[in-house]
Coordinates of C-alpha atoms in Angstrom, one line a residue:
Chain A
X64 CA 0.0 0.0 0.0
X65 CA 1.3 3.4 -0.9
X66 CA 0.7 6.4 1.5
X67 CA 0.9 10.2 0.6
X68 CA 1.7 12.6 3.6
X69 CA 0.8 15.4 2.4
X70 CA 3.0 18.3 3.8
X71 CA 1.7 22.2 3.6
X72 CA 3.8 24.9 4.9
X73 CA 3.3 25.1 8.4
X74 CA 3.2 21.0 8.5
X75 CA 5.3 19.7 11.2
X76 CA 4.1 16.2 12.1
X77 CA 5.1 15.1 8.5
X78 CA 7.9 13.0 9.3
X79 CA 6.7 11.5 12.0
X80 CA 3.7 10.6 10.0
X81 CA 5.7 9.4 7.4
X82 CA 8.1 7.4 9.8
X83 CA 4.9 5.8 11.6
X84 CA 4.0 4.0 7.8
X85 CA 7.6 3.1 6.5
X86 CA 9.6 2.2 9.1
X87 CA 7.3 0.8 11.2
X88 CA 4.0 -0.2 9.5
X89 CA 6.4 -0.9 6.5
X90 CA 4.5 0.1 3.7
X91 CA 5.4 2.3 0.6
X92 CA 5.1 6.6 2.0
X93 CA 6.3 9.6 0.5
X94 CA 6.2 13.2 1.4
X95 CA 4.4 15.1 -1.2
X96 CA 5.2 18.9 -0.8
X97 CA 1.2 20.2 -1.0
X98 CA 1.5 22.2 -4.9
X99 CA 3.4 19.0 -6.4
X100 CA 1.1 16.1 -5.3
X101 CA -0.4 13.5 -8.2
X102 CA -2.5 11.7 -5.7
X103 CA -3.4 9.3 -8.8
X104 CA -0.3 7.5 -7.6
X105 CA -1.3 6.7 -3.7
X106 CA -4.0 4.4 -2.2
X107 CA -3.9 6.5 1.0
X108 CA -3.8 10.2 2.3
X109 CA -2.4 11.5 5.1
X110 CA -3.0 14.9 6.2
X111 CA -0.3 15.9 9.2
X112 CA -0.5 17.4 12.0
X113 CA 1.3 21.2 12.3
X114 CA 0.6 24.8 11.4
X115 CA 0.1 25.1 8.3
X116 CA 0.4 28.7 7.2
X117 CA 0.5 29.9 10.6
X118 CA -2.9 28.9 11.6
X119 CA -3.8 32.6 9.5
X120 CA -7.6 33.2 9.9
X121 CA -8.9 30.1 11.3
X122 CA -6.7 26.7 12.0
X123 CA -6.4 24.7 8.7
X124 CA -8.8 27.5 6.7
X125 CA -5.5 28.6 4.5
X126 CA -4.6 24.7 3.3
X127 CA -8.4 24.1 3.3
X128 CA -8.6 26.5 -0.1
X129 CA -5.2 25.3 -1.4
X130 CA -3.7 23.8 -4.6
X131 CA -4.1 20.4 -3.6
X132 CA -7.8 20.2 -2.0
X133 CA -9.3 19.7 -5.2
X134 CA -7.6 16.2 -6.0
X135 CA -8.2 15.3 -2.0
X136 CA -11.8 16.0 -2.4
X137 CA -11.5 13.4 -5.8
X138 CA -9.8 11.2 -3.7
X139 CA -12.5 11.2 -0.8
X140 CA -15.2 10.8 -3.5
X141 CA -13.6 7.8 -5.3
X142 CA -13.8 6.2 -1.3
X143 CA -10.1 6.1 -0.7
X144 CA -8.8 6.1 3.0
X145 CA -8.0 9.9 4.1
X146 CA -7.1 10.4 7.6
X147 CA -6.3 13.7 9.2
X148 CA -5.0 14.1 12.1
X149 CA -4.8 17.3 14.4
X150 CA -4.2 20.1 11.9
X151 CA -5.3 17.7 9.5
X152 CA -8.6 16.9 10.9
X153 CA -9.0 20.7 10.9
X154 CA -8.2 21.0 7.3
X155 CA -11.2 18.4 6.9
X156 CA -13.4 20.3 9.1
X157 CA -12.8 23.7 7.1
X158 CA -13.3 21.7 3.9
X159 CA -16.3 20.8 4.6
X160 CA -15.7 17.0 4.2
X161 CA -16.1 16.4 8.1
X162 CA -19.1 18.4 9.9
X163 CA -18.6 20.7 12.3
X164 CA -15.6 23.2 13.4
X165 CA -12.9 23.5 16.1
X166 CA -12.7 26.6 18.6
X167 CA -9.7 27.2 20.9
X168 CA -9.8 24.9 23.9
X169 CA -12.7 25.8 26.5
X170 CA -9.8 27.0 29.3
X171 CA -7.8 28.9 26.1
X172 CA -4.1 26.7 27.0
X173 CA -2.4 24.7 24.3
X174 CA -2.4 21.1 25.3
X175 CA 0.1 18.7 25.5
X176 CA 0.0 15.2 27.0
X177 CA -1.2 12.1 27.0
X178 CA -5.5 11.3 27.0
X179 CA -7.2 8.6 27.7
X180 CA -9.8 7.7 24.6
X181 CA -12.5 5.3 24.3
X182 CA -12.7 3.8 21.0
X183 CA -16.5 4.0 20.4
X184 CA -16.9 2.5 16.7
X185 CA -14.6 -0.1 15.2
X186 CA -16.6 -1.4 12.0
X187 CA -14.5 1.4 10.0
X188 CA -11.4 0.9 7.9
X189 CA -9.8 3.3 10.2
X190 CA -10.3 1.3 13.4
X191 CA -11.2 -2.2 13.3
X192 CA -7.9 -3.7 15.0
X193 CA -9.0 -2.0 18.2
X194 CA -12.1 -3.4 20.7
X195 CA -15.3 -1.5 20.9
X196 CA -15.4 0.4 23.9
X197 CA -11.4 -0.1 24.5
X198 CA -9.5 2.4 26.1
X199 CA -6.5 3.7 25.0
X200 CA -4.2 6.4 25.0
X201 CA -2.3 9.1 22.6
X202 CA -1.1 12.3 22.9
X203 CA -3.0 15.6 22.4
X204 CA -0.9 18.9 21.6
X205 CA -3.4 21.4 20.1
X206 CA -4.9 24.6 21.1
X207 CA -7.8 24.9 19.0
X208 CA -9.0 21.2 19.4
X209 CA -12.3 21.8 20.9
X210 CA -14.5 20.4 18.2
X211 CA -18.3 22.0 18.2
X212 CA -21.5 21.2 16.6
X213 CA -24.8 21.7 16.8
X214 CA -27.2 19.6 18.9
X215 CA -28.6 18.4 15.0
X216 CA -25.3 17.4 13.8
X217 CA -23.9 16.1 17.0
X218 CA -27.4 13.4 17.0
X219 CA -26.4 12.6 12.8
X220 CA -23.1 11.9 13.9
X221 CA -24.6 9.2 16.9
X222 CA -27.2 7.8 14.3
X223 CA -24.8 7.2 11.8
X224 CA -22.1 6.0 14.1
X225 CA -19.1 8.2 13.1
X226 CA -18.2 8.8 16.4
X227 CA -14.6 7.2 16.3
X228 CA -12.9 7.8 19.7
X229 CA -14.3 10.3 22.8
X230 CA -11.9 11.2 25.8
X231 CA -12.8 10.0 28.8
X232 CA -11.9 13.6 30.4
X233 CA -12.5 16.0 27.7
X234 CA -9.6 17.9 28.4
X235 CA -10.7 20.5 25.7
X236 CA -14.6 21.4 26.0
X237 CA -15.4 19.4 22.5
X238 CA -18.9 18.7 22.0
X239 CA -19.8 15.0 23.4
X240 CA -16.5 14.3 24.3
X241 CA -15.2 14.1 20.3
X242 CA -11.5 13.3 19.9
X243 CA -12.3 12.3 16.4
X244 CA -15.2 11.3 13.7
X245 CA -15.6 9.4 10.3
X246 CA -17.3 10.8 7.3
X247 CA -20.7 9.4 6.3
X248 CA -19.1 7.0 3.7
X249 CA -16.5 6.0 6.4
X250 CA -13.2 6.6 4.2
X251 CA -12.2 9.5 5.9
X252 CA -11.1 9.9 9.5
X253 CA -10.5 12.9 11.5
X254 CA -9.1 13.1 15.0
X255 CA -7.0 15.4 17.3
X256 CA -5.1 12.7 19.1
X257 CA -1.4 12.2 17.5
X258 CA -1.5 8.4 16.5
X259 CA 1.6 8.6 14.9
X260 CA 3.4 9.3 18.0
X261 CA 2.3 6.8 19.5
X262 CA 3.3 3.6 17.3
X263 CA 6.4 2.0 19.3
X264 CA 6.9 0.2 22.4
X265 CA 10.3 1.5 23.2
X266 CA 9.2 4.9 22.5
X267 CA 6.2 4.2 25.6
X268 CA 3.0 3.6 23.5
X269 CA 1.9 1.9 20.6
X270 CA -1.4 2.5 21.0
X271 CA -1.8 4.6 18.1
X272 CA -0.6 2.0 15.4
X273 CA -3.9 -0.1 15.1
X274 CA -5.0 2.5 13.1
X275 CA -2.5 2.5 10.7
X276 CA -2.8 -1.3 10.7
X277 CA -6.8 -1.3 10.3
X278 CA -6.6 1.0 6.9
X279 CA -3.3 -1.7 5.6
X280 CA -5.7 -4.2 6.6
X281 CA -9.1 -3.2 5.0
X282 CA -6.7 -2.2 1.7
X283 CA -5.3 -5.8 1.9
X284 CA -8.7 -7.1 1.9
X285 CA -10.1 -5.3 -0.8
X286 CA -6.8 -5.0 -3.3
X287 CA -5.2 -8.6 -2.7
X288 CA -6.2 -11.4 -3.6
X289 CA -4.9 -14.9 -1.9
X290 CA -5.4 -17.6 -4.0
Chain B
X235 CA -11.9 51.7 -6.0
X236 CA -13.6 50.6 -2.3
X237 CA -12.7 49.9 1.0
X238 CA -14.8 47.1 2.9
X239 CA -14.6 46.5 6.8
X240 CA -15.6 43.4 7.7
X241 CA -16.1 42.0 11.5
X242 CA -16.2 38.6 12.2
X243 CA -17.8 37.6 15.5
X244 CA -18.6 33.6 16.8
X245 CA -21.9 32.9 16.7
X246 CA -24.5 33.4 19.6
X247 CA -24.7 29.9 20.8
X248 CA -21.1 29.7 20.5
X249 CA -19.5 30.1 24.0
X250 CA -16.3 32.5 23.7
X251 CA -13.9 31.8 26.3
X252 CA -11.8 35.2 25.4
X253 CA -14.7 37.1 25.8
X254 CA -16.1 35.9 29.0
X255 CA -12.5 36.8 30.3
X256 CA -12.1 40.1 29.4
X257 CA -15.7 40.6 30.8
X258 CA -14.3 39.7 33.9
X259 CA -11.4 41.8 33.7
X260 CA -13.8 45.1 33.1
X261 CA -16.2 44.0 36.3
X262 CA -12.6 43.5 38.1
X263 CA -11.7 47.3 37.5
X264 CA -15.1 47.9 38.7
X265 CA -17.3 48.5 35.4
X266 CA -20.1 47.3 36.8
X267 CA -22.4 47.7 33.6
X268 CA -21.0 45.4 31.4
X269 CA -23.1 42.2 30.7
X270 CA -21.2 40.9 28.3
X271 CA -18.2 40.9 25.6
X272 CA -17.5 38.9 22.7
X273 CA -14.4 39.0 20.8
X274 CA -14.0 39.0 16.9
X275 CA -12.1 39.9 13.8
X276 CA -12.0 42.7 11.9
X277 CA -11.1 42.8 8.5
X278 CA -10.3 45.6 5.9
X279 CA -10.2 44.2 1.7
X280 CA -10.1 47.2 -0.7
X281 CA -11.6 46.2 -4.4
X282 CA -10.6 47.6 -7.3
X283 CA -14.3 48.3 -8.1
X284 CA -17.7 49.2 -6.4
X285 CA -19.9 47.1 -8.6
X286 CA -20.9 43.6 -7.2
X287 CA -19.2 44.0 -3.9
X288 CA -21.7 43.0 -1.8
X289 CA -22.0 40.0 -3.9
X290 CA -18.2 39.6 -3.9
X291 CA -17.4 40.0 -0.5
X292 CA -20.5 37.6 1.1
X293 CA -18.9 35.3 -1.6
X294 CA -15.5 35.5 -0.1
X295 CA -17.1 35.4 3.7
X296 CA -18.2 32.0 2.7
X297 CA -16.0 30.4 1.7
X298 CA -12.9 31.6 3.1
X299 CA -13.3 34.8 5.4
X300 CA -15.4 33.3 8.4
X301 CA -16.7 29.8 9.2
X302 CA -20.5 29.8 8.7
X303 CA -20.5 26.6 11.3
X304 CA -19.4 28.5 13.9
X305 CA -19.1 32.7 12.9
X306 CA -21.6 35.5 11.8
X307 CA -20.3 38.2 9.7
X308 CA -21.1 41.8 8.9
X309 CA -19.8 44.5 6.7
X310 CA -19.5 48.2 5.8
X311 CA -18.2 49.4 1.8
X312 CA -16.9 52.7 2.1
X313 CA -16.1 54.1 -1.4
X314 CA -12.5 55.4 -1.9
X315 CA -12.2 58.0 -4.7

């Protein structure tokens, strides 16, 4: 399987992104600089966590309009796996491929440490090597990662079950506890935890690598054929 | 040629952390009528052109400028000549 991490100005949880897939989930990755990208070439996207373009105007609004979106949007419409993460998963939200949008944190302090999650949904391609109802932990470093909706939305979200993970102590103020959520066709995941840091054992936590494993997994099940 | 001043503010029902703070701050130096503040942006675009800029500039609100999921804009053209 062949990853793109897509890396804006700004971006600065590229490489770890990139290391979490080639070194350690050992697939194909590249870093595609955000005006060069053929996404024709990849079977999954990766948008990074960071700052990309400063968090100008709103976090992720900037990259949101850029070069690229257009063949990201083609990418999520042909039902390819997309996963943001962090400034990525804002860059969904102000596309307007994830509902919703993120506001600084409720007590206005930049965040960073490890949460404890519940994973609330695993029939996705994003999380199906974890247990429903498992809890685990990643890291959170944001300051704008308390995600808001409207009672409407927040009730869609629970019907259709793209709830991925909650915190257990919403260390943020987001709406319903939400750490991160799938769109309605399940291909694309958002979330504010950093899995990628989180994907070695002698680093302290490998919790995050399941996820990386679920979408090599669904791919694998859909693309390969064992005769 | 125009000017346009635009000023973004977070929706009612969105809770403004900044805001409640600085209300604080004004009761602390004892400004005892204040019942609320909310916080915003404020933006100035010129246009090369008067015609179409409301059209123009609600265009760009939308889709770039503020966040219709959680902000409410308004705006003032003031023509330059």
């Amino acid at each position: 399987m062949k990853f793109a991490v897509i890396v804006f100005p700004g971006s600065n949880c590229d490489e770890d992104m990139y290391h979490a897939v080639s070194e350690v989930l050992q697939e194909e990755a590249e870093m595609v600089w955000f005006e060069e990208a053929d996404l024709d070439k990849y079977d999954g996207v990766l948008l990074p966590g960071g700052f990309s373009y400063g968090d100008y105007l709103r976090s992720g609004a900037v990259a949101s309009v850029s070069k690229v979106i257009a063949q990201v949007r083609e990418f999520i419409a042909a039902g390819k796996p997309v996963l943001g993460v962090c400034n990525g998963f804002q860059v969904l939200l102000e596309m307007g491929e994830l509902p919703g949008a993120m506001l600084k944190n409720r007590d206005l302090k930049f965040i960073c440490r490890e949460e404890s999650l519940t994973v609330e949904q695993t029939d996705t391609m994003f999380t199906s090597r974890y247990e429903e109802g498992e809890t685990i932990s990643l890291p959170v470093a944001h300051g704008e990662g308390n995600y808001y909706c409207d009672e409407a939305v927040l009730e869609k979200l629970r019907e259709n079950r793209q709830i991925a993970f909650t915190y257990k102590n919403n260390p943020n103020g987001s709406t319903g506890n939400i750490a991160g959520i799938t769109n309605e066709a399940g291909n694309v995941l958002g979330m504010m935890p950093h899995p990628e840091r989180a994907v070695e054992e002698l680093l302290g936590n490998d919790d995050g690598l399941r996820i990386f494993e679920s979408i090599l997994t669904h791919w694998r099940d859909v693309h390969v054929v064992n005769n | 040629m125009c000017k346009v001043n635009i000023y973004i503010t977070l929706k009612e029902a969105v809770l403004d952390p900044q805001g409640k703070v600085i209300s604080q701050s004004l009761k602390d130096l004892e400004y005892d009528g204040v019942r609320d503040v909310r916080t915003g942006k404020y933006l100035q675009v010129e246009l090369a052109d008067r015609e179409n800029a409301e059209k123009k500039i609600e265009d760009m609100c939308n889709r770039l400028l503020a966040n219709p999921v959680i902000e409410d804009y308004t705006y003032t053209i003031e023509e330059v000549v």
